[in-house]
Coordinates of C-alpha atoms in Angstrom, one line a residue:
M1391 CA -58.7 -3.7 31.4
Q1392 CA -60.1 -7.1 30.2
F1393 CA -58.9 -6.2 26.7
L1394 CA -55.3 -6.1 27.8
E1395 CA -55.2 -9.3 29.9
D1396 CA -54.5 -12.4 27.7
K1397 CA -55.3 -14.9 30.5
T1398 CA -58.3 -13.1 32.0
K1399 CA -61.3 -15.4 32.2
Q1400 CA -63.9 -14.2 29.6
Q1401 CA -67.5 -14.2 30.4
E1402 CA -69.4 -16.7 28.4
S1403 CA -72.5 -14.7 28.0
P1404 CA -71.8 -10.9 28.4
E1405 CA -74.7 -8.7 28.9
A1406 CA -76.1 -6.8 26.0
P1407 CA -75.6 -3.3 27.4
D1408 CA -71.9 -4.1 27.9
M1409 CA -71.5 -5.3 24.3
I1410 CA -73.2 -2.2 23.0
S1411 CA -71.1 0.2 25.0
A1412 CA -67.8 -1.6 24.1
S1413 CA -68.8 -1.4 20.4
E1414 CA -69.6 2.2 20.6
A1415 CA -66.4 3.0 22.4
F1416 CA -64.4 1.2 19.8
A1417 CA -66.1 3.0 17.0
E1418 CA -65.1 6.3 18.4
M1419 CA -61.5 5.5 19.1
A1420 CA -60.8 3.2 16.1
K1421 CA -59.1 5.7 13.8
P1422 CA -56.7 7.2 16.5
L1423 CA -56.0 3.7 17.6
F1424 CA -55.0 2.5 14.1
K1425 CA -52.7 5.5 13.8
R1426 CA -50.8 4.4 16.9
F1427 CA -49.8 1.2 15.2
N1428 CA -46.7 3.1 14.0
D1429 CA -46.0 4.9 17.3
P1430 CA -42.3 5.3 18.0
V1431 CA -42.8 3.7 21.5
E1432 CA -42.9 0.0 21.3
K1433 CA -45.1 -0.4 24.4
V1434 CA -47.7 1.9 22.9
R1435 CA -47.8 -0.1 19.7
E1436 CA -48.2 -3.3 21.6
I1437 CA -51.1 -2.0 23.7
C1438 CA -52.9 -0.5 20.7
I1439 CA -52.7 -3.7 18.7
R1440 CA -53.9 -5.9 21.6
I1441 CA -56.9 -3.5 22.2
T1442 CA -57.7 -3.7 18.5
T1443 CA -57.4 -7.5 18.4
K1444 CA -59.8 -7.8 21.4
C1445 CA -62.3 -5.4 20.0
I1446 CA -62.6 -6.7 16.4
A1447 CA -63.0 -10.2 17.8
K1448 CA -66.3 -9.0 19.3
E1449 CA -67.4 -7.0 16.3
E1450 CA -70.1 -8.5 14.1
D1451 CA -69.6 -6.0 11.2
L1452 CA -66.1 -5.0 10.4
L1453 CA -66.9 -3.5 7.0
R1454 CA -66.8 0.1 8.3
Y1455 CA -63.4 -0.4 9.8
L1456 CA -61.6 -2.1 6.9
P1457 CA -60.7 1.0 4.9
Y1458 CA -58.7 2.3 7.9
L1459 CA -57.6 -1.0 9.4
L1460 CA -56.0 -2.7 6.4
P1461 CA -53.7 0.3 5.5
A1462 CA -52.6 0.5 9.1
I1463 CA -51.8 -3.3 9.1
T1464 CA -50.1 -3.2 5.7
N1465 CA -48.0 -0.2 6.7
R1466 CA -46.9 -1.9 9.9
I1467 CA -46.0 -5.1 8.1
N1468 CA -43.9 -3.2 5.5
S1469 CA -42.1 -1.3 8.2
Q1470 CA -40.3 -4.5 9.0
Y1471 CA -38.3 -4.2 5.8
G1472 CA -36.4 -1.0 6.1
G1473 CA -33.4 -2.1 4.1
V1474 CA -30.7 0.6 4.1
H1475 CA -32.9 2.8 6.2
D1476 CA -33.5 0.3 8.9
D1477 CA -32.6 1.2 12.5
F1478 CA -30.7 -2.1 12.9
H1479 CA -27.1 -1.9 11.7
E1480 CA -26.8 -5.5 10.6
I1481 CA -29.7 -5.0 8.2
N1482 CA -28.0 -1.9 6.8
I1483 CA -24.8 -3.9 6.2
A1484 CA -26.7 -6.8 4.6
S1485 CA -28.7 -4.4 2.4
C1486 CA -25.5 -2.7 1.2
R1487 CA -23.9 -6.1 0.3
I1488 CA -27.0 -7.0 -1.7
L1489 CA -26.9 -3.8 -3.6
A1490 CA -23.2 -4.3 -4.4
T1491 CA -23.9 -7.9 -5.6
I1492 CA -26.7 -6.7 -7.8
S1493 CA -24.4 -4.0 -9.2
N1494 CA -21.7 -6.5 -10.0
H1495 CA -23.9 -9.2 -11.6
L1496 CA -27.0 -7.5 -13.0
V1497 CA -25.3 -4.6 -14.8
S1498 CA -28.0 -4.2 -17.5
V1499 CA -30.6 -3.7 -14.8
M1500 CA -28.7 -1.8 -12.1
K1501 CA -27.1 0.8 -14.4
H1502 CA -30.4 2.7 -14.6
F1503 CA -30.7 3.0 -10.8
T1504 CA -27.1 3.5 -9.6
V1505 CA -27.3 7.3 -9.2
A1506 CA -30.5 7.1 -7.2
A1507 CA -29.1 4.2 -5.1
V1508 CA -26.0 6.2 -4.2
R1509 CA -28.1 9.3 -3.2
T1510 CA -30.1 7.0 -1.0
L1511 CA -27.0 5.6 0.7
M1512 CA -25.4 9.0 1.3
P1513 CA -26.9 9.6 4.8
L1514 CA -25.5 6.3 6.0
L1515 CA -21.9 7.6 5.4
L1516 CA -22.5 9.5 8.7
H1517 CA -23.6 6.4 10.6
R1518 CA -22.2 6.1 14.2
L1519 CA -20.8 2.6 13.5
A1520 CA -17.6 2.2 11.5
R1521 CA -18.7 -1.2 10.1
V1522 CA -21.7 0.4 8.5
R1523 CA -19.7 3.3 7.1
V1524 CA -17.2 0.8 5.5
A1525 CA -20.0 -1.2 4.0
V1526 CA -21.6 1.9 2.5
V1527 CA -18.3 3.1 1.1
E1528 CA -17.7 -0.3 -0.6
T1529 CA -21.2 -0.3 -2.0
I1530 CA -21.0 3.2 -3.4
R1531 CA -17.6 2.2 -4.9
A1532 CA -19.4 -0.7 -6.8
L1533 CA -22.4 1.4 -7.8
V1534 CA -20.4 4.3 -9.3
T1535 CA -18.1 1.9 -11.3
C1536 CA -21.1 -0.1 -12.6
P1537 CA -20.3 0.2 -16.3
N1538 CA -22.5 1.9 -18.8
V1539 CA -20.8 0.7 -22.0
E1540 CA -23.0 2.7 -24.4
K1541 CA -21.9 6.0 -22.9
C1542 CA -18.4 4.8 -22.0
K1543 CA -18.7 5.9 -18.4
G1544 CA -19.5 4.6 -14.9
S1545 CA -23.3 4.6 -14.6
G1546 CA -23.1 6.2 -11.1
T1547 CA -20.5 8.9 -11.7
E1548 CA -23.2 11.7 -11.7
A1549 CA -23.5 11.1 -8.0
I1550 CA -19.9 12.1 -7.3
V1551 CA -20.9 15.7 -7.5
D1552 CA -23.6 15.1 -4.8
L1553 CA -21.1 13.2 -2.6
I1554 CA -18.7 16.2 -2.5
G1555 CA -21.5 18.7 -2.2
H1556 CA -20.4 20.6 -5.4
R1557 CA -22.4 22.8 -7.6
D1558 CA -21.1 25.0 -10.4
E1559 CA -21.4 28.7 -9.6
N1560 CA -23.5 29.5 -12.7
V1561 CA -26.0 26.7 -12.0
I1562 CA -29.1 27.3 -9.9
P1563 CA -31.8 24.6 -9.8
V1564 CA -35.3 25.9 -10.1
A1565 CA -36.3 23.9 -7.0
S1566 CA -34.0 26.0 -4.9
F1567 CA -36.3 29.0 -5.2
Y1568 CA -39.1 27.1 -3.5
T1569 CA -37.5 24.6 -1.1
A1570 CA -34.7 24.5 1.3
E1571 CA -31.6 22.6 0.2
V1572 CA -28.6 21.5 2.3
R1573 CA -25.5 20.3 0.5
L1574 CA -22.9 18.3 2.5
N1575 CA -19.4 17.2 1.5
Y1576 CA -19.6 13.6 2.6
F1577 CA -16.1 12.9 1.3
A1578 CA -14.6 15.6 3.6
K1579 CA -16.2 13.7 6.5
L1580 CA -14.8 10.4 5.4
D1581 CA -11.4 11.9 4.7
Q1582 CA -11.1 13.0 8.4
D1583 CA -12.8 10.0 9.9
R1584 CA -11.2 8.9 13.1
N1585 CA -11.4 5.2 12.3
P1586 CA -8.4 4.0 10.0
M1587 CA -10.6 1.2 8.7
V1588 CA -13.1 3.7 7.2
R1589 CA -10.3 5.9 5.8
R1590 CA -8.7 2.9 4.2
A1591 CA -11.9 1.9 2.5
F1592 CA -12.5 5.5 1.4
F1593 CA -9.1 6.1 -0.1
A1594 CA -9.2 2.7 -1.8
M1595 CA -12.4 3.8 -3.5
I1596 CA -10.9 7.1 -4.6
S1597 CA -7.8 5.2 -6.0
D1598 CA -10.1 2.8 -7.8
W1599 CA -12.1 5.6 -9.4
M1600 CA -9.0 7.6 -10.4
V1601 CA -7.4 4.5 -12.1
N1602 CA -10.3 2.6 -13.5
L1603 CA -13.3 4.8 -14.2
P1604 CA -13.9 5.2 -18.0
D1605 CA -14.9 8.9 -17.6
R1606 CA -12.3 9.6 -14.9
Y1607 CA -11.0 12.7 -16.7
D1608 CA -14.2 14.5 -15.9
H1609 CA -13.7 13.9 -12.1
E1610 CA -9.9 13.9 -11.6
S1611 CA -9.7 17.5 -10.4
R1612 CA -12.5 16.8 -7.8
L1613 CA -11.0 13.5 -6.6
L1614 CA -7.3 14.4 -6.6
P1615 CA -7.4 16.4 -3.3
Y1616 CA -8.6 13.4 -1.5
L1617 CA -5.9 11.2 -3.0
L1618 CA -3.3 13.8 -2.0
S1619 CA -4.8 13.8 1.5
A1620 CA -4.2 10.1 1.7
V1621 CA -0.5 10.7 1.0
S1622 CA -0.3 12.7 4.2
D1623 CA -2.4 10.4 6.3
E1624 CA -1.2 9.3 9.7
D1625 CA -1.6 5.7 8.7
T1626 CA 1.6 4.6 6.9
A1627 CA -0.2 1.9 5.0
I1628 CA -2.7 4.4 3.6
S1629 CA 0.1 6.8 2.7
H1630 CA 2.1 4.1 1.0
D1631 CA -0.9 2.9 -1.1
A1632 CA -1.7 6.5 -2.1
L1633 CA 1.9 7.1 -3.3
Q1634 CA 1.7 4.0 -5.4
T1635 CA -1.6 5.1 -6.9
L1636 CA -0.1 8.5 -7.8
E1637 CA 2.9 6.7 -9.4
V1638 CA 0.5 4.6 -11.5
L1639 CA -1.3 7.8 -12.6
G1640 CA 2.1 9.4 -13.4
E1641 CA 3.1 6.5 -15.6
R1642 CA -0.2 6.7 -17.5
Y1643 CA 0.3 10.5 -17.9
E1644 CA 3.7 9.9 -19.4
R1645 CA 2.2 7.4 -21.9
E1646 CA -0.6 9.7 -22.9
H1647 CA 1.6 12.8 -23.2
G1648 CA 4.7 11.1 -24.5
E1649 CA 5.9 13.9 -26.7
D1650 CA 5.8 16.5 -24.0
V1651 CA 7.5 14.3 -21.5
I1652 CA 10.2 13.2 -23.9
E1653 CA 10.9 16.8 -24.8
I1654 CA 11.4 17.7 -21.2
K1655 CA 13.7 14.8 -20.6
Q1656 CA 15.7 15.3 -23.8
Y1657 CA 16.3 19.0 -23.1
G1658 CA 17.2 18.1 -19.5
V1659 CA 15.2 21.0 -18.0
D1660 CA 13.6 19.0 -15.2
G1661 CA 15.2 19.9 -12.0
K1662 CA 18.0 21.8 -13.6
N1663 CA 16.9 25.4 -13.0
P1664 CA 19.9 26.9 -11.0
T1665 CA 17.6 29.3 -9.1
Y1666 CA 15.7 26.6 -7.3
N1667 CA 16.7 24.2 -4.5
Y1668 CA 15.8 20.7 -5.8
H1669 CA 18.4 18.7 -3.8
A1670 CA 17.4 19.5 -0.3
P1671 CA 15.8 16.5 1.5
L1672 CA 12.0 16.4 1.4
P1673 CA 9.8 16.0 4.5
E1674 CA 7.8 12.8 5.2
P1675 CA 6.4 10.9 3.4
F1676 CA 8.7 11.9 0.5
I1677 CA 11.9 10.8 2.2
A1678 CA 12.7 8.5 -0.9
G1679 CA 13.1 11.6 -3.0
R1680 CA 11.3 13.7 -5.6
P1681 CA 8.2 12.1 -7.2
S1682 CA 8.5 11.0 -10.8
L1683 CA 8.2 13.5 -13.6
G1684 CA 4.8 12.1 -14.8
T1685 CA 3.3 12.3 -11.3
R1686 CA 4.4 15.9 -10.8
L1687 CA 3.1 16.9 -14.2
F1688 CA -0.2 15.1 -13.5
V1689 CA -0.7 16.9 -10.2
R1690 CA 0.4 20.3 -11.4
G1691 CA -2.2 20.4 -14.2
R1692 CA -5.0 20.1 -11.6
A1693 CA -3.6 21.7 -8.4
R1694 CA -4.6 25.3 -9.1
R1695 CA -8.3 24.3 -9.0
F1696 CA -8.2 23.4 -5.4
L1697 CA -5.2 25.4 -4.0
G1698 CA -7.5 28.3 -3.2
P1699 CA -9.9 26.3 -1.0
I1700 CA -6.9 24.7 0.8
L1701 CA -5.5 28.1 1.7
R1702 CA -8.9 29.2 2.9
E1703 CA -9.2 26.1 5.1
L1704 CA -5.9 27.1 6.9
A1705 CA -8.0 29.8 8.7
N1706 CA -10.9 27.4 9.5
W1707 CA -12.2 27.6 13.1
Q1708 CA -11.9 23.8 13.6
D1709 CA -8.5 22.5 14.7
A1710 CA -8.8 19.2 12.7
T1711 CA -9.6 21.0 9.5
R1712 CA -6.6 23.3 9.8
A1713 CA -4.3 20.4 10.5
H1714 CA -5.7 18.5 7.5
A1715 CA -5.3 21.6 5.3
V1716 CA -1.6 22.3 6.2
R1717 CA -0.7 18.6 5.5
L1718 CA -2.5 18.8 2.2
L1719 CA -0.7 22.1 1.3
K1720 CA 2.6 20.5 2.0
C1721 CA 1.9 17.7 -0.5
V1722 CA 0.8 20.2 -3.1
L1723 CA 4.0 22.2 -2.7
V1724 CA 6.1 19.0 -3.1
Y1725 CA 4.4 18.1 -6.4
C1726 CA 4.0 21.6 -7.8
E1727 CA 7.6 22.8 -7.1
E1728 CA 8.4 25.9 -9.1
T1729 CA 4.9 26.3 -10.6
I1730 CA 3.8 27.5 -7.1
T1731 CA 5.4 30.8 -8.0
V1732 CA 2.2 31.9 -9.7
D1733 CA 0.4 31.8 -6.3
V1734 CA 3.2 32.8 -4.0
H1735 CA 1.4 36.1 -3.1
L1736 CA -1.7 34.2 -2.0
L1737 CA 0.4 31.6 0.0
V1738 CA 2.5 34.2 1.8
N1739 CA -0.5 36.3 2.7
T1740 CA -2.2 33.2 4.1
L1741 CA 0.8 32.3 6.2
L1742 CA 0.8 35.8 7.6
R1743 CA -2.8 35.4 8.7
T1744 CA -2.5 31.9 10.1
W1745 CA 1.1 31.7 11.4
G1746 CA 0.3 32.5 15.1
G1747 CA -3.1 31.0 15.3
D1748 CA -2.2 27.4 16.3
H1749 CA 1.1 26.5 17.9
D1750 CA 0.5 22.8 17.3
L1751 CA 0.7 23.4 13.5
L1752 CA 3.8 25.7 13.7
L1753 CA 6.2 22.9 12.7
E1754 CA 4.3 22.0 9.6
L1755 CA 3.7 25.6 8.7
R1756 CA 7.5 26.1 8.9
Q1757 CA 7.9 23.1 6.5
C1758 CA 5.5 24.8 4.1
A1759 CA 7.5 28.0 4.3
D1760 CA 10.7 26.1 3.7
L1761 CA 9.2 24.3 0.6
T1762 CA 7.9 27.6 -0.7
G1763 CA 11.4 29.2 -0.4
R1764 CA 12.9 26.3 -2.3
F1765 CA 10.8 26.9 -5.4
A1766 CA 10.1 30.6 -5.3
A1767 CA 12.5 33.4 -6.1
P1768 CA 13.0 35.9 -3.2
R1769 CA 11.9 38.8 -5.4
T1770 CA 8.4 37.3 -5.5
Y1771 CA 7.8 37.3 -1.7
L1772 CA 10.2 39.9 -0.3
P1773 CA 8.0 43.0 -1.2
I1774 CA 5.1 41.5 0.8
L1775 CA 7.1 40.6 3.9
L1776 CA 9.3 43.7 4.0
S1777 CA 6.2 45.9 3.7
R1778 CA 4.7 44.0 6.6
I1779 CA 7.9 44.4 8.7
R1780 CA 7.9 48.2 8.0
G1781 CA 4.3 48.4 9.0
D1782 CA 3.0 49.9 5.7
S1783 CA -0.6 50.8 6.2
D1784 CA -1.7 49.3 2.9
V1785 CA -0.6 45.8 3.8
V1786 CA -1.5 45.6 7.5
V1787 CA -3.7 42.6 8.3
P1788 CA -7.1 43.6 9.6
L1789 CA -7.8 42.5 13.2
A1790 CA -10.6 40.1 12.2
A1791 CA -8.5 38.5 9.4
T1792 CA -6.0 36.8 11.7
A1793 CA -6.5 33.3 12.9
S1794 CA -5.8 34.1 16.6
G1795 CA -8.0 37.2 16.6
G1796 CA -5.1 39.7 17.4
A1797 CA -3.1 41.8 14.9
T1798 CA -0.9 44.2 16.9
T1799 CA 2.1 45.8 15.3
V1800 CA 4.4 43.6 17.4
S1801 CA 2.7 40.3 16.5
Q1802 CA 2.6 41.1 12.8
T1803 CA 6.3 42.1 12.8
T1804 CA 7.2 38.9 14.6
V1805 CA 5.2 36.7 12.2
A1806 CA 6.7 38.4 9.2
L1807 CA 10.3 37.9 10.5
E1808 CA 9.6 34.2 11.3
I1809 CA 8.1 33.5 7.9
L1810 CA 11.1 35.3 6.3
H1811 CA 13.4 33.1 8.2
G1812 CA 11.5 30.0 7.1
L1813 CA 11.6 31.0 3.4
F1814 CA 15.3 31.7 3.5
Q1815 CA 16.0 28.3 5.0
G1816 CA 14.7 26.7 1.8
S1817 CA 16.2 29.2 -0.7
L1818 CA 19.6 28.9 -2.2
D1819 CA 22.2 31.3 -0.8
K1820 CA 23.0 32.8 -4.2
M1821 CA 19.4 33.8 -4.6
V1822 CA 19.2 35.5 -1.2
L1823 CA 22.5 37.3 -1.4
P1824 CA 21.4 40.1 -3.9
H1825 CA 18.6 41.1 -1.5
V1826 CA 20.7 41.4 1.7
P1827 CA 21.1 45.2 1.5
E1828 CA 17.4 45.7 1.1
I1829 CA 16.6 43.4 4.0
L1830 CA 19.2 45.0 6.3
E1831 CA 17.9 48.4 5.5
T1832 CA 14.4 47.4 6.5
I1833 CA 15.2 45.6 9.8
A1834 CA 17.6 48.4 10.8
M1835 CA 14.8 50.9 10.9
P1836 CA 14.4 52.5 14.4
S1837 CA 10.7 51.4 14.5
I1838 CA 11.9 47.8 14.4
L1839 CA 15.0 48.0 16.6
D1840 CA 13.3 49.9 19.3
L1841 CA 10.6 47.3 19.9
E1842 CA 10.8 45.8 23.4
S1843 CA 9.1 42.6 22.6
K1844 CA 11.2 39.4 23.3
M1845 CA 9.5 37.6 20.4
V1846 CA 10.4 40.3 18.0
K1847 CA 14.0 40.3 19.2
L1848 CA 14.2 36.5 19.0
A1849 CA 12.8 36.5 15.4
L1850 CA 15.1 39.4 14.4
S1851 CA 18.2 37.6 15.8
R1852 CA 17.4 34.5 13.8
V1853 CA 17.2 36.4 10.6
L1854 CA 20.4 38.3 11.4
L1855 CA 22.2 35.1 12.2
Q1856 CA 21.0 33.6 8.9
I1857 CA 22.3 36.6 7.0
T1858 CA 25.6 36.6 8.9
E1859 CA 26.2 32.9 8.0
L1860 CA 25.3 33.6 4.4
L1861 CA 27.8 36.4 4.2
E1862 CA 30.5 34.3 5.9
S1863 CA 30.0 31.5 3.4
T1864 CA 30.5 33.8 0.4
W1865 CA 33.8 35.2 1.6

């Protein structure tokens, strides 16, 4: 214990046998002792270093220990400089700011290392402190936009694919045959971050890339879903900024595709199709009216690439993911308008699977059904819904395919009638009127009228009331 006591009185002339025994003991435990210099427990590190200090002070020949002692000391000294990997959050933030400063002022040097730097920073996007996440987002924003003038691109744009966890289906790295690989969509985590400060920094980064990146055209379809997600964000400031960014992108689209836009305006075909309901008020945050023509054309040209994943996320097992997906779907419907007709069959089938799964989302699902009804002709979705109401065997939803886990005849009939009611609310009366006989013939079937469920009767009464009001208005 004399090795551990700093103030212990040392014997001026220790006996020779004690010196020999201490030297032999140190020789046996030297290597394990040096390894403990990096022990995760601070008290263990302290004791091991103090023992080593006392022992080497008594050693006459340290040559045999130097090959093991110096690397241990060097490794311990270097461990003080963790940079972005340090355990202390202030060091993480300071390191990120240094990287951003280097990226902004030493472009010729930093452009060769931006992709590697972004990949190094990615794990910090999941840090428990919001301040660290904000600093990392701002640093990644600077690194990706670091200009590479020779290639006319941002030097760090290759890392965008890693940040969203994307890989082309026909690409398989050779390393994946030999090592495990986990790909994580960090942007999805930031998009749903609970801290508004983090989301604000993230969406500002997306807006900056969409507007200013030299090679933005290669990444627009990957980044646009996150910008549309910002439009539906709970924070009004974030939503307002995202709408302004989309307007800027729409104006640029009109300049770059001037001939196509002028042709649409001159022929007056935008918003003039008599079969669609363009004039009904839009839900928030589109209370001001329809987005500009350029913005709608810009979104439409890229929406089909991510509409399928949005529809799949509506059946996700996590509540937050489903809520985010339905808000995003609502934005897509507003911008796509009548072009959604191509995917109406997918959209209606998705609504049938997810309608009864989460009552908290029912209001927004009804808004989606209303928007779909505005811009889709009834003949595109009536065959699907009427077949479901009749209970045709070839269209019955499998039990495991429903969000709530139950798919009885009564529940499916109720859901189909409620969706039909929502679609009719958005459709023009003159578009629904030709299909009234077919609808009445279906819902007048004994198998429907004889159902004792109160939910079925309530949904059926709403549809019948809607049809009655429609017929009264035409007389």
